[in-house]
C-alpha cells in the first residue's frame, strides 16, 4: 500500500513536471526561414507543443480539416503525439491550442497569405483561405527543431519562438517541372517531389509527360502511345507510364497540398515516341523507330494532315478530363523540323482546341511566333525576343531562364551529373537574379511567376534527382515567394546553411556547395556525390 502511494506521488510529480516546465525563451528573429517571410516580429518567449496540444479549426470551414489532419500527421512520427482536431464550438477557450481559421478577409494577404501569431499559451494561424493556412503550416513546421522531419520518435522539446509573422507571396505562380519522359519517375517518386515543393510554399508542378524518348500518360483512344511509346527511355531502360488512375492520384496528392498540376504534351516537335507508336501520324505514313538518345529537334507531327488534329483533340480532351487545373501545356519548343509557317498554323489550331475544352494554353516561349490569346501563357526559357513578343501580345510569362533556373545545369565544371549548354549554375548564381528586371521590357506585371525545370536526360534515380534539385530549389522557391526588397544573397546563404540539418533529417542528397556556410558537419549515411 505504501509503495503504491509512493508510486502515485511519483507519477503526480512527473506529470506536473511535464505540464509546468516553462518553455525556454526563443528568438523568432533568429530563425532561418526559407522562403523569408514578408514581415516578422519577435516577442521573446516560446510556445511548447506537448501531447496535450489541440488543433482547433473553425466550424464553418471544414476544408481546414484537411489542413489540420496534414499538420497532425506531420507532427506525429517525431513527437509521438496524436494531436486531436476539434471544432471551435467544441472546445473551451484555453491553453495549448493551435487555432486554424480562414475567414480573415485581409486583402493584403491574397489567397495564399497568412498571419501567424505565436504566444506562450497558444498559436493562431489565420488567412483568407485553406491554401493560406497550409502555407502557414509550413512556416510553423520550419520553426520547430529539424528533428520534426524524422520518421522515428525523437526527444524534443518541441518549442516554437513566439512572435507575429505576416506573410504572402510575391508571385502567383511558383513552380517546378519534372521531365518524366527522358527517364521515367513513377507515382511515389513524383509524390516525394510534391512534398519538396509543398515544404517551400510552391504551388505548381509542371509534368513534362511526353517527348521523343517516351510517352508517359495513358490516352484510352490511342493505347499504343504508352504500350509502345512508353516502353523505353534515354539509355534504353524499360521506361514506364502513368495510367489515368495514377495521374489522378498525383493530382489529388498535389491538391491536398494546394499544388496544381500542369500537364505537358510536347508538340509538334519532341514527338518521336508518338510517331513510333502510330504510323498515320507521320507525313510518309511510316512509323519511326523508338529513340533512346539525347538529341533534340529532329521529330515533328505532320502539321497539314487532318489526322494530326484529330489525334491532338483526343489527347487534349482526355487530359482535360483528368486535369482540374487551368493550364494545359502544349510544349512547342525546338520544333526545328517543322517549317515556320506550319509551326504557326499548328500552334494557332492547338490553342483553339485547348480553349474549346475550357483551359488556358501554356507553351515554351517559341509559341509566341503564333497569334496568342491573352489568357495563354508563355514560358520563357531561351530567347529574350520571344519574351518581348509575349508582352507585345499581352500574354503573361512564366520565367524559367535556362542560364539561371534550369535544375539540370551542372553546378560547376566538376559536377558529373547534368548538362551545361546554358552554362554552370552555382547556388549563388541560381539565386541572384530578379525576374522583373532580367529582360528589358518585361516587367513584374507581365510575369505570372517563376518555374525551375528539371530535365532528366542524365538523371536516372532519386539520389541523382535530389543532387541537382537541392539546394537550388529553395532559392527558386524564395524568388517566387519573397519580395525582391527582402532578398539578398548574403542573408540567404546564411539561412540556407542553417537548413542543412533539416535537409539531412529528411535524408536528402544535396550538393554541398562551398559557397554556402553550412552549419552542420556532414552526417555519415548521407551520400554526397562528387
Ligand atoms: C532544352 S528547354 C529543351 C529540352 C532539353 C533541355 C535540356 C526546352 C524547352 N527544351 O528538350 O531537355 O534543353 O537542358
XYZ file of C-alpha atoms and ligand atoms in Angstrom:
544
model
C 0.000 0.000 0.000
C 2.799 2.368 0.989
C 4.642 1.522 -2.216
C 1.556 2.151 -4.255
C 1.123 5.569 -2.647
C 4.744 6.397 -3.385
C 4.251 5.331 -6.987
C 1.204 7.614 -7.279
C 3.114 10.536 -5.818
C 5.954 9.974 -8.259
C 3.545 9.852 -11.153
C 1.974 13.082 -9.995
C 5.328 14.832 -9.795
C 6.339 13.554 -13.213
C 3.018 14.511 -14.720
C 3.002 18.017 -13.286
C 6.624 18.428 -14.351
C 5.712 17.853 -17.951
C 2.869 20.326 -17.724
C 4.659 23.041 -15.817
C 8.214 23.198 -17.118
C 8.393 26.669 -18.607
C 9.422 26.877 -22.235
C 12.877 28.174 -22.973
C 12.504 31.674 -24.421
C 13.458 31.622 -28.082
C 14.033 34.449 -30.518
C 11.863 34.370 -33.611
C 14.162 36.900 -35.298
C 16.965 34.309 -35.143
C 15.061 31.633 -37.008
C 16.295 30.895 -40.514
C 13.153 30.597 -42.599
C 13.097 29.844 -46.336
C 11.336 31.458 -48.088
C 11.870 34.573 -45.999
C 8.528 35.914 -44.735
C 7.230 39.351 -45.640
C 7.376 40.595 -42.063
C 8.263 39.189 -38.679
C 8.145 40.474 -35.122
C 9.776 38.572 -32.266
C 8.225 38.703 -28.802
C 10.837 36.800 -26.814
C 9.057 33.768 -25.406
C 8.043 30.354 -26.713
C 5.130 28.050 -27.266
C 5.678 24.441 -26.299
C 3.978 21.683 -28.233
C 3.039 18.812 -25.912
C 0.941 15.685 -26.107
C -1.932 17.803 -24.731
C -1.834 20.358 -27.569
C -5.072 20.543 -29.527
C -5.543 21.610 -33.118
C -8.766 23.617 -33.299
C -10.453 24.609 -36.560
C -13.340 26.923 -37.236
C -16.643 25.111 -37.529
C -17.796 26.581 -40.794
C -14.587 25.907 -42.723
C -14.420 22.173 -42.978
C -11.801 22.441 -45.765
C -9.481 23.349 -42.925
C -9.884 19.879 -41.523
C -7.614 18.529 -44.320
C -5.002 21.075 -43.305
C -5.446 20.190 -39.624
C -5.056 16.496 -40.427
C -1.972 17.264 -42.526
C -0.420 19.112 -39.586
C -1.304 16.409 -37.047
C 0.102 13.685 -39.332
C 3.305 15.643 -39.893
C 3.856 16.094 -36.158
C 3.089 12.524 -35.144
C 6.127 10.388 -36.122
C 8.827 12.512 -34.460
C 6.860 13.709 -31.411
C 4.738 10.619 -30.853
C 1.806 12.969 -30.110
C -1.579 12.092 -31.549
C -2.997 15.595 -31.562
C -6.787 15.752 -31.726
C -8.529 18.016 -34.218
C -11.546 19.738 -32.707
C -14.056 22.302 -33.834
C -14.052 25.767 -32.306
C -17.502 25.242 -30.808
C -16.414 22.021 -29.113
C -13.558 23.409 -27.018
C -13.489 25.762 -24.129
C -11.063 28.525 -24.877
C -7.875 27.706 -23.136
C -4.230 26.985 -23.343
C -2.106 24.807 -25.517
C -4.164 25.235 -28.643
C -3.208 25.742 -32.290
C -6.116 27.613 -33.892
C -6.596 27.471 -37.641
C -9.074 29.886 -39.187
C -9.604 31.032 -42.734
C -12.011 33.971 -42.695
C -9.604 36.779 -42.087
C -10.725 38.962 -45.023
C -7.397 40.692 -45.270
C -6.872 41.829 -48.877
C -3.138 42.255 -48.452
C -2.708 38.512 -47.826
C -4.443 37.364 -51.020
C -5.362 33.716 -51.424
C -2.124 32.226 -50.148
C -1.008 34.656 -47.446
C -1.305 34.012 -43.729
C -0.844 35.596 -40.362
C 0.820 33.517 -37.680
C 0.588 34.686 -34.092
C 2.622 32.622 -31.670
C 2.089 33.256 -27.983
C 3.237 31.311 -24.966
C -0.155 29.709 -24.491
C -1.455 29.306 -27.980
C -0.848 29.717 -31.687
C -3.274 31.401 -34.052
C -2.849 30.787 -37.763
C -5.223 32.802 -39.915
C -5.683 33.504 -43.601
C -8.284 34.133 -46.272
C -8.330 30.519 -47.449
C -7.276 26.994 -46.567
C -4.381 27.411 -49.054
C -3.042 30.314 -46.987
C -3.308 28.270 -43.795
C -1.440 25.423 -45.487
C 1.423 27.771 -46.426
C 1.471 28.996 -42.807
C 1.648 25.413 -41.553
C 4.914 25.053 -43.497
C 6.324 28.054 -41.621
C 5.231 26.528 -38.334
C 6.978 23.257 -39.198
C 10.204 25.099 -40.062
C 10.067 26.852 -36.686
C 10.177 23.507 -34.878
C 13.520 21.731 -34.373
C 14.663 19.978 -37.565
C 14.201 16.592 -35.896
C 10.472 17.120 -36.520
C 11.252 15.880 -40.044
C 12.423 12.454 -38.824
C 10.186 9.443 -39.298
C 11.059 7.925 -35.898
C 10.378 9.085 -32.328
C 12.639 11.969 -31.200
C 13.138 13.545 -27.797
C 12.075 17.187 -28.267
C 11.313 19.546 -26.515
C 9.093 20.931 -29.253
C 9.322 24.659 -28.799
C 8.430 27.437 -31.176
C 9.684 31.018 -30.764
C 6.886 33.498 -30.122
C 6.014 36.466 -32.299
C 3.981 37.541 -35.287
C 4.583 36.656 -38.924
C 2.573 38.287 -41.686
C 3.407 36.684 -44.988
C 2.202 36.418 -48.580
C 3.706 35.526 -51.982
C 5.271 37.928 -54.405
C 4.283 35.865 -57.497
C 1.082 33.958 -58.136
C 2.813 31.056 -59.942
C 5.704 29.364 -58.128
C 6.506 26.151 -59.893
C 8.896 23.368 -60.652
C 8.964 20.982 -63.599
C 9.870 17.331 -63.754
C 10.645 15.564 -67.028
C 9.312 12.002 -66.696
C 9.880 11.282 -70.377
C 13.687 11.127 -70.703
C 13.745 8.949 -67.591
C 10.524 7.744 -66.076
C 9.732 8.564 -62.441
C 6.670 6.781 -61.021
C 3.825 7.928 -58.767
C 5.640 7.541 -55.436
C 8.674 9.478 -56.655
C 6.530 12.271 -58.032
C 4.728 12.428 -54.674
C 8.075 12.914 -52.948
C 8.827 15.737 -55.359
C 5.470 17.279 -54.480
C 6.405 17.088 -50.775
C 9.553 19.061 -51.517
C 7.584 21.754 -53.335
C 4.978 21.965 -50.567
C 7.686 22.437 -47.925
C 8.844 25.638 -49.616
C 5.383 27.022 -50.437
C 5.485 26.293 -54.175
C 2.117 25.862 -55.835
C 2.535 24.412 -59.364
C 4.083 21.175 -60.571
C 4.550 21.062 -64.331
C 4.959 17.457 -65.531
C 6.693 17.018 -68.892
C 4.757 13.894 -69.883
C 5.875 13.273 -73.460
C 8.996 13.641 -75.537
C 10.985 11.821 -78.207
C 12.095 9.120 -75.781
C 8.779 8.252 -74.146
C 5.024 8.899 -73.961
C 4.094 8.644 -70.264
C 0.348 9.266 -69.984
C -2.329 6.766 -70.916
C -4.665 8.002 -73.660
C -7.502 5.491 -73.889
C -8.322 6.174 -77.531
C -4.654 5.800 -78.578
C -3.345 2.941 -76.403
C -0.168 2.318 -78.403
C 1.195 5.691 -77.274
C 2.025 4.166 -73.907
C 2.136 0.447 -74.785
C 4.818 1.027 -77.371
C 5.778 4.695 -76.989
C 6.223 4.371 -73.212
C 8.327 1.227 -73.340
C 11.792 2.757 -73.215
C 13.780 5.838 -72.156
C 17.175 7.517 -72.548
C 19.839 4.816 -72.487
C 17.345 2.088 -73.428
C 15.890 1.267 -69.972
C 12.362 -0.039 -69.699
C 10.565 3.307 -69.346
C 7.035 3.245 -67.964
C 3.916 5.402 -67.914
C 1.104 6.716 -65.764
C -2.313 5.175 -66.179
C -5.043 7.798 -65.932
C -5.746 6.448 -62.431
C -2.087 7.009 -61.485
C -2.263 10.537 -62.819
C -5.437 11.233 -60.829
C -3.622 10.074 -57.673
C -0.853 12.573 -58.355
C -3.385 15.351 -58.980
C -5.167 14.562 -55.690
C -1.952 14.304 -53.670
C -0.864 17.665 -55.061
C -4.289 19.256 -54.481
C -4.212 18.193 -50.823
C -1.060 20.305 -50.616
C -2.625 23.165 -52.611
C -0.401 22.421 -55.586
C -1.802 22.452 -59.127
C -0.564 20.044 -61.779
C 0.268 21.469 -65.218
C 0.484 18.545 -67.673
C 2.649 18.991 -70.759
C 2.226 17.173 -74.039
C 5.154 18.434 -76.096
C 4.013 19.261 -79.682
C 4.616 19.369 -82.642
C 8.336 18.569 -82.146
C 9.662 16.239 -79.444
C 7.115 13.678 -80.672
C 9.178 10.695 -81.774
C 7.519 8.379 -79.219
C 4.089 9.187 -80.741
C 5.440 8.929 -84.309
C 6.845 5.498 -83.447
C 3.520 4.354 -81.974
C 1.211 5.356 -84.859
C 2.367 5.255 -88.484
C -0.519 7.516 -89.576
C 0.890 10.460 -87.628
C 3.892 10.569 -89.984
C 3.715 12.527 -93.255
C 5.047 9.486 -95.134
C 2.767 7.054 -93.262
C 5.733 5.100 -91.862
C 6.272 4.611 -88.139
C 9.569 5.876 -86.688
C 11.826 3.689 -84.557
C 11.834 4.253 -80.805
C 14.565 6.677 -79.743
C 16.810 6.411 -76.674
C 19.436 9.085 -77.364
C 19.640 12.714 -76.206
C 19.371 14.752 -79.410
C 16.570 17.297 -79.831
C 14.779 18.945 -82.751
C 14.511 16.033 -85.210
C 10.849 14.996 -84.903
C 7.615 16.689 -85.953
C 3.961 15.846 -86.282
C 2.540 16.226 -89.790
C 1.011 19.654 -89.323
C -1.002 19.824 -92.603
C -2.651 16.469 -92.075
C -6.155 16.486 -90.524
C -5.417 13.183 -88.723
C -2.941 15.118 -86.632
C -5.659 17.420 -85.301
C -7.984 14.509 -84.501
C -5.122 12.995 -82.573
C -4.318 16.224 -80.709
C -8.016 16.798 -79.986
C -8.398 13.297 -78.494
C -5.277 13.672 -76.366
C -6.230 17.092 -75.025
C -9.837 16.023 -74.414
C -8.770 13.062 -72.263
C -6.137 15.102 -70.477
C -8.600 17.876 -69.658
C -10.991 15.327 -68.128
C -8.407 14.367 -65.517
C -6.825 17.795 -65.007
C -8.668 20.188 -62.685
C -6.053 22.972 -63.019
C -6.445 25.828 -65.513
C -3.447 25.100 -67.782
C -2.642 22.582 -70.494
C 0.988 22.932 -71.593
C 1.485 22.097 -75.264
C 5.283 22.334 -75.335
C 6.088 23.949 -78.666
C 9.866 24.119 -78.092
C 12.664 23.334 -80.516
C 10.435 22.276 -83.413
C 13.388 22.579 -85.764
C 11.971 20.105 -88.310
C 8.665 21.956 -88.693
C 8.532 24.730 -91.308
C 7.898 28.073 -89.647
C 4.534 28.695 -91.354
C 3.420 25.172 -90.451
C 4.511 25.688 -86.865
C 2.475 28.886 -86.571
C -0.548 27.225 -88.191
C -0.226 24.331 -85.731
C 0.101 26.468 -82.579
C -2.931 28.549 -83.532
C -5.060 25.456 -84.131
C -3.978 23.731 -80.939
C -4.688 26.899 -78.983
C -8.294 26.683 -80.253
C -8.536 23.044 -79.156
C -7.307 23.851 -75.650
C -9.759 26.758 -75.492
C -12.632 24.587 -76.730
C -12.091 22.314 -73.716
C -12.170 25.256 -71.336
C -8.473 25.507 -70.480
C -5.691 28.035 -70.988
C -2.806 27.103 -73.241
C 0.690 27.288 -71.873
C 3.785 26.696 -74.005
C 7.542 27.309 -74.184
C 8.386 30.814 -75.402
C 8.680 29.586 -79.016
C 4.835 29.688 -79.181
C 4.948 33.498 -79.296
C 5.500 33.003 -83.061
C 1.770 32.264 -83.199
C -1.155 34.641 -82.560
C -1.777 34.085 -78.915
C -4.910 34.738 -76.876
C -4.207 36.991 -73.955
C -5.030 34.226 -71.498
C -2.410 31.882 -72.954
C 0.873 31.757 -71.062
C 4.410 31.736 -72.488
C 7.203 30.088 -70.549
C 10.451 31.979 -71.120
C 13.433 29.637 -71.344
C 15.719 30.847 -74.108
C 15.052 33.825 -76.367
C 14.520 37.221 -74.784
C 12.892 38.327 -78.056
C 10.177 35.741 -77.541
C 9.507 37.094 -74.053
C 9.136 40.559 -75.565
C 6.763 39.150 -78.192
C 4.663 37.738 -75.357
C 4.453 41.175 -73.749
C 3.512 42.611 -77.152
C 0.606 40.154 -77.327
C -0.430 40.912 -73.759
C 0.441 37.365 -72.771
C 1.700 36.575 -69.272
C 5.102 34.959 -68.827
C 6.408 32.252 -66.536
C 10.119 32.902 -66.073
C 12.414 29.867 -66.485
C 15.582 31.357 -68.000
C 17.787 28.334 -68.721
C 21.012 30.048 -67.610
C 19.501 30.844 -64.205
C 16.656 28.464 -63.439
C 17.430 25.107 -65.076
C 17.867 22.463 -62.406
C 19.594 20.174 -64.890
C 22.521 22.542 -65.440
C 25.747 21.479 -63.697
C 26.838 23.496 -60.653
C 30.384 23.821 -61.977
C 32.844 22.065 -64.262
C 33.387 19.262 -61.744
C 29.720 18.230 -61.479
C 29.312 14.830 -63.092
C 25.521 14.905 -63.496
C 23.571 17.344 -65.628
C 24.241 19.346 -68.777
C 25.946 22.676 -69.387
C 24.604 24.059 -72.660
C 23.192 27.074 -70.789
C 26.248 27.404 -68.535
C 27.008 26.366 -64.980
C 24.571 27.393 -62.262
C 26.186 27.585 -58.842
C 23.867 28.086 -55.888
C 24.542 31.850 -55.764
C 24.000 32.375 -59.478
C 20.687 30.486 -59.356
C 19.544 32.831 -56.590
C 20.913 36.215 -57.643
C 18.500 37.389 -60.303
C 15.305 39.331 -60.369
C 12.606 38.004 -62.727
C 11.201 41.521 -63.102
C 14.443 43.111 -64.355
C 16.117 40.228 -66.203
C 14.744 41.182 -69.618
C 14.361 44.753 -70.827
C 10.696 45.430 -71.420
C 9.443 42.522 -69.271
C 8.128 43.921 -66.013
C 6.654 42.395 -62.891
C 3.115 42.936 -64.159
C 3.924 40.842 -67.267
C 5.089 37.942 -65.142
C 2.819 35.253 -63.753
C 5.652 33.680 -61.833
C 8.781 31.560 -61.763
C 9.455 27.910 -62.539
C 12.586 25.759 -62.270
C 12.583 22.888 -64.784
C 14.373 19.603 -64.215
C 15.164 17.832 -67.492
C 16.194 14.251 -66.869
C 18.446 13.153 -69.735
C 21.211 12.470 -67.158
C 19.018 11.783 -64.130
C 18.181 8.133 -63.557
C 17.157 7.851 -59.890
C 16.028 9.847 -56.842
C 19.543 10.314 -55.428
C 20.662 11.934 -58.652
C 17.495 13.963 -58.874
C 17.958 15.317 -55.338
C 21.587 16.209 -56.013
C 20.604 18.560 -58.837
C 17.440 19.844 -57.180
C 18.924 20.573 -53.742
C 19.753 23.083 -52.578
C 18.834 25.176 -55.653
C 15.089 24.505 -55.328
C 14.951 26.515 -52.093
C 16.341 29.544 -53.915
C 13.731 29.365 -56.677
C 11.001 28.960 -54.073
C 12.246 32.132 -52.387
C 12.494 34.066 -55.679
C 8.826 33.258 -56.272
C 7.586 33.905 -52.744
C 9.697 36.644 -51.164
C 9.530 40.223 -52.380
C 12.659 41.497 -54.055
C 13.465 44.081 -51.334
C 13.660 41.261 -48.775
C 16.088 39.164 -50.782
C 19.857 39.246 -50.867
C 22.467 36.517 -51.243
C 24.483 37.333 -48.104
C 21.426 36.919 -45.912
C 20.046 33.979 -47.912
C 23.233 31.918 -47.828
C 23.246 32.015 -44.007
C 19.624 30.891 -43.873
C 20.409 28.164 -46.414
C 23.393 26.985 -44.367
C 21.064 26.654 -41.415
C 18.721 24.423 -43.420
C 21.427 21.781 -43.618
C 20.345 19.860 -40.528
C 16.796 19.797 -41.872
C 17.896 18.540 -45.303
C 19.848 15.808 -43.548
C 16.971 14.935 -41.211
C 14.931 14.452 -44.388
C 17.664 12.234 -45.844
C 18.050 14.488 -48.888
C 21.124 14.045 -51.079
C 22.086 17.702 -51.643
C 25.059 19.371 -53.305
C 27.261 20.772 -50.505
C 28.280 23.956 -52.323
C 31.410 25.665 -50.976
C 29.649 28.995 -51.303
C 27.214 28.172 -48.505
C 28.219 28.429 -44.816
C 26.810 25.041 -43.848
C 26.226 24.790 -40.127
C 26.473 21.095 -39.534
C 29.225 18.648 -40.391
C 28.000 16.130 -42.909
C 26.436 13.151 -41.195
C 27.590 9.704 -42.019
C 24.973 7.986 -44.050
C 24.122 10.971 -46.192
C 25.589 10.251 -49.554
C 27.289 13.245 -51.055
C 28.375 12.908 -54.629
C 31.379 14.381 -56.461
C 16.146 22.123 -73.985
S 14.254 23.776 -72.545
C 14.894 21.549 -74.040
C 14.724 20.169 -73.557
C 16.002 19.594 -73.055
C 16.743 20.635 -72.287
C 17.980 20.145 -71.624
C 13.333 23.251 -73.602
C 12.081 23.915 -73.722
N 13.756 22.225 -74.353
O 14.169 19.368 -74.562
O 15.711 18.503 -72.249
O 17.093 21.663 -73.163
O 18.525 21.113 -70.800
